[in-house]
């Protein structure tokens, strides 16, 4: 688990935490020891027009 709550945009080095393991499992080490996380603000989407093709009927003479 990586707790990233409340962090502003930026690059962070965090150590993952093992939270839940079965009773029969013992955690000795976690690899990788640290994880790089890049938090960025997603750009605001810009609406774009969608062109729809329509059929036109041509009358026969």
mmCIF file with all atom_site columns, C-alpha atoms in Angstrom:
data_model
loop_
_atom_site.group_PDB
_atom_site.id
_atom_site.type_symbol
_atom_site.label_atom_id
_atom_site.label_alt_id
_atom_site.label_comp_id
_atom_site.label_asym_id
_atom_site.label_entity_id
_atom_site.label_seq_id
_atom_site.pdbx_PDB_ins_code
_atom_site.Cartn_x
_atom_site.Cartn_y
_atom_site.Cartn_z
_atom_site.occupancy
_atom_site.B_iso_or_equiv
_atom_site.pdbx_formal_charge
_atom_site.auth_seq_id
_atom_site.auth_comp_id
_atom_site.auth_asym_id
_atom_site.auth_atom_id
_atom_site.pdbx_PDB_model_num
ATOM 1  C CA . UNK A 1 1  ? 0.000   0.000   0.000   1.00 0.00 ? 1  UNK A CA 1
ATOM 2  C CA . UNK A 1 2  ? 1.205   3.517   -0.777  1.00 0.00 ? 2  UNK A CA 1
ATOM 3  C CA . UNK A 1 3  ? -0.413  6.299   1.224   1.00 0.00 ? 3  UNK A CA 1
ATOM 4  C CA . UNK A 1 4  ? -0.447  9.304   -1.112  1.00 0.00 ? 4  UNK A CA 1
ATOM 5  C CA . UNK A 1 5  ? -3.382  11.112  0.455   1.00 0.00 ? 5  UNK A CA 1
ATOM 6  C CA . UNK A 1 6  ? -3.002  14.873  0.683   1.00 0.00 ? 6  UNK A CA 1
ATOM 7  C CA . UNK A 1 7  ? 0.188   15.099  -1.403  1.00 0.00 ? 7  UNK A CA 1
ATOM 8  C CA . UNK A 1 8  ? 0.341   17.913  -3.958  1.00 0.00 ? 8  UNK A CA 1
ATOM 9  C CA . UNK A 1 9  ? 1.577   17.380  -7.516  1.00 0.00 ? 9  UNK A CA 1
ATOM 10 C CA . UNK A 1 10 ? 5.209   16.299  -7.624  1.00 0.00 ? 10 UNK A CA 1
ATOM 11 C CA . UNK A 1 11 ? 7.573   13.331  -7.734  1.00 0.00 ? 11 UNK A CA 1
ATOM 12 C CA . UNK A 1 12 ? 7.940   11.268  -4.577  1.00 0.00 ? 12 UNK A CA 1
ATOM 13 C CA . UNK A 1 13 ? 9.923   8.260   -3.371  1.00 0.00 ? 13 UNK A CA 1
ATOM 14 C CA . UNK A 1 14 ? 7.748   6.112   -1.124  1.00 0.00 ? 14 UNK A CA 1
ATOM 15 C CA . UNK A 1 15 ? 8.223   2.778   0.611   1.00 0.00 ? 15 UNK A CA 1
ATOM 16 C CA . UNK A 1 16 ? 5.331   0.379   0.071   1.00 0.00 ? 16 UNK A CA 1
ATOM 17 C CA . UNK A 1 17 ? 3.709   -1.138  3.151   1.00 0.00 ? 17 UNK A CA 1
ATOM 18 C CA . UNK A 1 18 ? 2.476   -4.715  3.237   1.00 0.00 ? 18 UNK A CA 1
ATOM 19 C CA . UNK A 1 19 ? -0.853  -4.520  5.001   1.00 0.00 ? 19 UNK A CA 1
ATOM 20 C CA . UNK A 1 20 ? -2.615  -7.842  4.639   1.00 0.00 ? 20 UNK A CA 1
ATOM 21 C CA . UNK A 1 21 ? -0.966  -11.231 4.523   1.00 0.00 ? 21 UNK A CA 1
ATOM 22 C CA . UNK A 1 22 ? -2.322  -14.636 5.467   1.00 0.00 ? 22 UNK A CA 1
ATOM 23 C CA . UNK A 1 23 ? -1.453  -15.903 8.956   1.00 0.00 ? 23 UNK A CA 1
ATOM 24 C CA . UNK A 1 24 ? 0.877   -18.520 7.470   1.00 0.00 ? 24 UNK A CA 1
ATOM 25 C CA . UNK A 1 25 ? 2.966   -15.887 5.636   1.00 0.00 ? 25 UNK A CA 1
ATOM 26 C CA . UNK A 1 26 ? 5.727   -13.842 7.212   1.00 0.00 ? 26 UNK A CA 1
ATOM 27 C CA . UNK A 1 27 ? 6.988   -10.733 5.395   1.00 0.00 ? 27 UNK A CA 1
ATOM 28 C CA . UNK A 1 28 ? 10.790  -10.559 5.488   1.00 0.00 ? 28 UNK A CA 1
ATOM 29 C CA . UNK A 1 29 ? 11.461  -7.909  2.882   1.00 0.00 ? 29 UNK A CA 1
ATOM 30 C CA . UNK A 1 30 ? 9.654   -5.852  0.275   1.00 0.00 ? 30 UNK A CA 1
ATOM 31 C CA . UNK A 1 31 ? 11.125  -5.404  -3.195  1.00 0.00 ? 31 UNK A CA 1
ATOM 32 C CA . UNK A 1 32 ? 11.472  -2.826  -4.527  1.00 0.00 ? 32 UNK A CA 1
ATOM 33 C CA . UNK A 1 33 ? 12.391  -1.031  -1.333  1.00 0.00 ? 33 UNK A CA 1
ATOM 34 C CA . UNK A 1 34 ? 11.057  2.285   -2.670  1.00 0.00 ? 34 UNK A CA 1
ATOM 35 C CA . UNK A 1 35 ? 8.739   3.250   -5.510  1.00 0.00 ? 35 UNK A CA 1
ATOM 36 C CA . UNK A 1 36 ? 8.827   6.500   -7.469  1.00 0.00 ? 36 UNK A CA 1
ATOM 37 C CA . UNK A 1 37 ? 5.407   8.122   -7.800  1.00 0.00 ? 37 UNK A CA 1
ATOM 38 C CA . UNK A 1 38 ? 4.640   11.046  -10.124 1.00 0.00 ? 38 UNK A CA 1
ATOM 39 C CA . UNK A 1 39 ? 1.457   12.891  -9.136  1.00 0.00 ? 39 UNK A CA 1
ATOM 40 C CA . UNK A 1 40 ? 0.216   15.352  -11.731 1.00 0.00 ? 40 UNK A CA 1
ATOM 41 C CA . UNK A 1 41 ? -2.961  17.279  -12.342 1.00 0.00 ? 41 UNK A CA 1
ATOM 42 C CA . UNK A 1 42 ? -4.901  15.998  -15.337 1.00 0.00 ? 42 UNK A CA 1
ATOM 43 C CA . UNK A 1 43 ? -5.609  18.686  -17.937 1.00 0.00 ? 43 UNK A CA 1
ATOM 44 C CA . UNK A 1 44 ? -9.172  19.915  -18.260 1.00 0.00 ? 44 UNK A CA 1
ATOM 45 C CA . UNK A 1 45 ? -10.748 18.140  -21.224 1.00 0.00 ? 45 UNK A CA 1
ATOM 46 C CA . UNK A 1 46 ? -11.687 20.370  -24.139 1.00 0.00 ? 46 UNK A CA 1
ATOM 47 C CA . UNK A 1 47 ? -15.020 19.569  -25.763 1.00 0.00 ? 47 UNK A CA 1
ATOM 48 C CA . UNK A 1 48 ? -14.771 18.823  -29.463 1.00 0.00 ? 48 UNK A CA 1
ATOM 49 C CA . UNK A 1 49 ? -17.511 18.748  -32.060 1.00 0.00 ? 49 UNK A CA 1
ATOM 50 C CA . UNK A 1 50 ? -18.484 15.390  -33.480 1.00 0.00 ? 50 UNK A CA 1
ATOM 51 C CA . UNK A 1 51 ? -19.315 15.307  -37.171 1.00 0.00 ? 51 UNK A CA 1
ATOM 52 C CA . UNK A 1 52 ? -22.077 12.872  -38.010 1.00 0.00 ? 52 UNK A CA 1
ATOM 53 C CA . UNK A 1 53 ? -22.578 11.602  -41.538 1.00 0.00 ? 53 UNK A CA 1
ATOM 54 C CA . UNK A 1 54 ? -26.170 11.767  -42.699 1.00 0.00 ? 54 UNK A CA 1
ATOM 55 C CA . UNK A 1 55 ? -27.707 10.125  -45.709 1.00 0.00 ? 55 UNK A CA 1
ATOM 56 C CA . UNK A 1 56 ? -29.452 12.327  -48.208 1.00 0.00 ? 56 UNK A CA 1
ATOM 57 C CA . UNK A 1 57 ? -32.085 11.072  -50.583 1.00 0.00 ? 57 UNK A CA 1
ATOM 58 C CA . UNK A 1 58 ? -31.675 12.097  -54.197 1.00 0.00 ? 58 UNK A CA 1
ATOM 59 C CA . UNK A 1 59 ? -35.002 12.053  -56.038 1.00 0.00 ? 59 UNK A CA 1
ATOM 60 C CA . UNK A 1 60 ? -35.061 10.151  -59.312 1.00 0.00 ? 60 UNK A CA 1
ATOM 61 C CA . UNK A 1 61 ? -36.313 12.093  -62.339 1.00 0.00 ? 61 UNK A CA 1
#
